[in-house]
């Protein structure tokens, strides 16, 4: 079974600054995906960024980038130039690739990020 | 394109009752997954359907069931409600037949059991 751990229950950052959210995971699988999802207050959860485990290059999406350390089973999210709209709960998630893991994401407990003006 | 729509958004039930929640996926999406979100247990996978077939199931008791219709709309049912079933139930749809993990979530149905 897979586990995902987010050790920072809450974080805060000033607008325009950079913040890094941490995530570690445990799995015996070699082929998998990792994700960061964002859940704004009272709004639906959306995908921020996705990393395929077999790719060494870290994924980036505009102001969002990850630091994927496969051997260390670490997957952090860096948000640059933080904006007020980034205020949300952020979830790190794992999905086994292939097989019968249809639709099944394993989520961490989440990190509440607050961006202050 | 309309997003994932879940109804009802809020509902209150009493212990022992049963509840049915509905989910309409994004047009063209044939995979629908359900998750339970609680402050204590976080987000937990319930089940996934594709083309009216349940392909995957999480570790929940048999009181939790679901189905998918030919138009890809899905329903989940919880029978004999318990206080611990109070949660936000999230539905997510996906375009791909295979696992990609790119799920599009609805706003959820918040169930309160009294």
Coordinates of C-alpha atoms in Angstrom, one line a residue:
Chain A
X1 CA 0.0 0.0 0.0
X2 CA 1.1 3.5 -0.7
X3 CA 1.3 6.4 1.8
X4 CA 1.7 10.1 1.2
X5 CA 2.8 12.4 4.0
X6 CA 2.6 16.2 4.1
X7 CA 4.3 17.4 7.2
X8 CA 3.3 21.0 7.0
X9 CA -0.4 21.4 8.1
X10 CA -0.3 25.2 7.5
X11 CA 2.0 27.6 5.8
X12 CA 1.8 31.3 4.9
X13 CA 3.6 33.5 2.5
X14 CA 3.6 37.1 1.4
X15 CA 2.3 38.1 -2.0
X16 CA 5.0 37.9 -4.7
X17 CA 7.3 35.7 -2.6
X18 CA 8.2 32.1 -3.1
X19 CA 7.0 29.2 -1.0
X20 CA 7.8 25.5 -1.0
X21 CA 5.4 22.8 0.1
X22 CA 6.8 19.4 1.2
X23 CA 5.6 15.9 0.4
X24 CA 7.1 12.5 1.0
X25 CA 5.6 9.2 -0.1
X26 CA 6.2 5.5 0.4
X27 CA 5.7 2.9 -2.3
X28 CA 7.2 -0.3 -3.6
X29 CA 6.0 0.6 -7.1
X30 CA 8.4 1.7 -9.8
X31 CA 5.9 3.1 -12.2
X32 CA 3.6 5.8 -10.9
X33 CA 2.4 9.4 -11.1
X34 CA 2.7 12.1 -8.5
X35 CA 0.4 15.1 -8.4
X36 CA -0.3 18.4 -6.6
X37 CA -4.0 19.3 -6.4
X38 CA -5.3 22.6 -5.1
X39 CA -8.6 23.0 -3.3
X40 CA -9.6 26.7 -2.8
X41 CA -12.1 27.5 -0.1
X42 CA -15.5 26.3 -1.1
X43 CA -14.5 25.6 -4.6
X44 CA -13.6 22.4 -6.5
X45 CA -10.3 20.8 -6.4
X46 CA -8.1 21.3 -9.5
X47 CA -4.9 19.7 -10.8
X48 CA -1.9 22.0 -10.4
X49 CA 0.9 19.8 -11.7
X50 CA 1.7 16.2 -12.6
X51 CA 5.0 14.3 -12.6
X52 CA 5.6 10.9 -14.2
X53 CA 8.0 8.8 -12.1
X54 CA 10.0 7.6 -15.1
X55 CA 10.8 11.1 -16.2
X56 CA 13.9 12.6 -14.5
X57 CA 13.0 16.1 -15.5
X58 CA 11.0 18.1 -13.0
X59 CA 7.6 19.2 -14.2
X60 CA 6.8 22.9 -14.4
X61 CA 3.6 24.8 -15.0
X62 CA 4.0 28.5 -15.2
X63 CA 4.7 29.7 -11.6
X64 CA 4.5 26.1 -10.2
X65 CA 7.4 23.7 -10.3
X66 CA 8.3 20.5 -8.5
X67 CA 11.4 19.0 -7.1
X68 CA 11.1 15.3 -7.6
X69 CA 13.7 13.1 -5.8
X70 CA 12.7 9.5 -6.7
X71 CA 15.4 7.8 -4.5
X72 CA 14.4 9.9 -1.5
X73 CA 10.7 9.6 -2.3
X74 CA 10.3 13.3 -2.0
X75 CA 8.0 15.5 -4.1
X76 CA 7.9 19.2 -3.2
X77 CA 6.0 22.0 -4.8
X78 CA 7.5 25.4 -5.3
X79 CA 5.2 28.4 -6.0
X80 CA 6.9 31.4 -7.3
X81 CA 5.5 35.0 -7.3
X82 CA 2.7 33.9 -4.9
X83 CA -0.7 35.5 -5.6
X84 CA -3.7 35.9 -3.4
X85 CA -5.6 33.4 -5.6
X86 CA -3.1 30.7 -4.6
X87 CA -4.6 30.6 -1.1
X88 CA -6.0 27.1 -0.8
X89 CA -5.5 23.6 0.6
X90 CA -2.8 21.8 -1.4
X91 CA -2.8 18.0 -1.6
X92 CA 0.0 15.8 -2.7
X93 CA -1.2 12.6 -4.4
X94 CA 0.1 9.3 -5.7
X95 CA -1.3 7.1 -8.4
X96 CA 0.1 3.7 -9.5
X97 CA 0.4 3.6 -13.2
X98 CA -1.4 0.9 -15.1
X99 CA -2.8 -2.2 -13.6
X100 CA -6.1 -1.9 -11.8
X101 CA -5.6 1.4 -10.0
X102 CA -8.4 3.1 -12.0
X103 CA -9.4 6.4 -10.6
X104 CA -7.6 5.8 -7.3
X105 CA -5.4 8.6 -6.0
X106 CA -3.8 8.3 -2.6
X107 CA -3.8 11.7 -1.0
X108 CA -1.7 13.3 1.7
X109 CA -3.4 15.2 4.6
X110 CA -3.0 18.5 2.9
X111 CA -1.3 21.8 3.6
X112 CA -3.3 25.0 4.0
X113 CA -1.5 27.8 2.3
X114 CA -2.4 31.4 3.0
X115 CA -1.0 34.2 0.8
X116 CA -1.0 37.5 2.6
X117 CA -1.1 40.9 0.8
Chain B
X1 CA -17.8 23.1 -21.6
X2 CA -19.7 22.5 -18.3
X3 CA -17.7 21.1 -15.4
X4 CA -18.5 18.2 -13.1
X5 CA -21.9 18.8 -11.5
X6 CA -22.9 17.2 -8.3
X7 CA -26.3 17.3 -6.7
X8 CA -27.5 18.0 -4.1
X9 CA -24.8 20.3 -2.8
X10 CA -26.0 20.0 0.8
X11 CA -28.2 17.6 2.6
X12 CA -29.0 16.6 6.2
X13 CA -30.1 13.0 7.1
X14 CA -30.6 11.1 10.3
X15 CA -29.0 7.9 11.4
X16 CA -30.4 4.8 9.7
X17 CA -31.6 6.6 6.6
X18 CA -30.2 6.2 3.2
X19 CA -28.9 8.8 0.7
X20 CA -28.3 9.0 -3.0
X21 CA -25.9 11.5 -4.5
X22 CA -25.7 12.3 -8.2
X23 CA -22.8 13.2 -10.4
X24 CA -22.8 14.4 -14.0
X25 CA -19.3 14.3 -15.6
X26 CA -17.8 16.6 -18.1
X27 CA -19.2 15.9 -21.5
X28 CA -17.2 13.1 -23.2
X29 CA -15.7 11.8 -20.0
X30 CA -16.6 8.2 -19.3
X31 CA -14.7 7.6 -16.1
X32 CA -16.2 8.7 -12.9
X33 CA -14.6 8.3 -9.5
X34 CA -16.0 9.0 -6.0
X35 CA -14.1 10.2 -2.9
X36 CA -15.0 10.9 0.7
X37 CA -13.4 13.8 2.4
X38 CA -13.4 14.2 6.2
X39 CA -11.3 16.3 8.5
X40 CA -10.0 13.2 10.3
X41 CA -9.5 10.7 7.5
X42 CA -8.8 13.1 4.7
X43 CA -9.6 12.1 1.1
X44 CA -10.4 8.5 0.6
X45 CA -11.2 6.7 -2.6
X46 CA -14.6 5.0 -2.8
X47 CA -14.9 3.6 -6.3
X48 CA -14.5 4.2 -10.0
X49 CA -16.8 3.5 -12.9
X50 CA -16.1 3.3 -16.7
X51 CA -18.8 2.5 -19.2
X52 CA -21.2 1.4 -16.6
X53 CA -18.7 -1.0 -15.0
X54 CA -17.1 -0.7 -11.6
X55 CA -13.4 -1.1 -12.3
X56 CA -12.0 -0.3 -8.9
X57 CA -13.2 -0.1 -5.3
X58 CA -11.8 1.4 -2.1
X59 CA -11.9 0.0 1.4
X60 CA -15.4 1.0 2.4
X61 CA -18.2 -1.2 3.8
X62 CA -20.9 -2.6 1.6
X63 CA -23.3 0.2 2.7
X64 CA -21.5 2.3 0.1
X65 CA -22.5 1.5 -3.4
X66 CA -22.6 3.2 -6.8
X67 CA -23.6 2.8 -10.3
X68 CA -23.1 4.5 -13.7
X69 CA -25.6 5.0 -16.4
X70 CA -25.2 4.8 -20.2
X71 CA -24.8 8.6 -20.4
X72 CA -21.9 8.3 -17.9
X73 CA -23.8 10.0 -15.1
X74 CA -23.1 8.3 -11.8
X75 CA -24.9 7.9 -8.5
X76 CA -23.6 6.7 -5.2
X77 CA -25.8 5.4 -2.4
X78 CA -25.1 5.1 1.3
X79 CA -27.5 3.0 3.2
X80 CA -28.1 2.8 7.0
X81 CA -26.4 6.1 7.6
X82 CA -24.0 6.4 10.5
X83 CA -22.8 9.6 12.2
X84 CA -19.3 8.9 10.8
X85 CA -20.7 9.1 7.2
X86 CA -20.9 12.9 7.6
X87 CA -18.5 14.1 5.0
X88 CA -17.9 16.0 1.7
X89 CA -18.4 13.5 -1.1
X90 CA -16.5 14.4 -4.2
X91 CA -17.0 13.1 -7.7
X92 CA -14.4 13.4 -10.3
X93 CA -14.4 12.6 -14.0
X94 CA -11.6 11.7 -16.4
X95 CA -11.4 11.6 -20.2
X96 CA -8.9 8.8 -20.5
X97 CA -9.8 5.1 -20.4
X98 CA -6.4 4.4 -18.8
X99 CA -4.9 5.8 -15.6
X100 CA -3.5 9.3 -16.0
X101 CA -4.5 10.7 -12.7
X102 CA -5.8 13.9 -14.3
X103 CA -9.2 14.1 -12.5
X104 CA -11.7 16.9 -12.8
X105 CA -13.6 17.3 -9.6
X106 CA -17.0 18.6 -8.8
X107 CA -17.7 20.9 -5.9
X108 CA -19.0 18.1 -3.8
X109 CA -22.1 17.1 -1.9
X110 CA -21.9 17.9 1.8
X111 CA -23.7 15.3 3.9
X112 CA -24.5 15.8 7.5
X113 CA -25.8 12.8 9.5
X114 CA -27.6 13.7 12.7

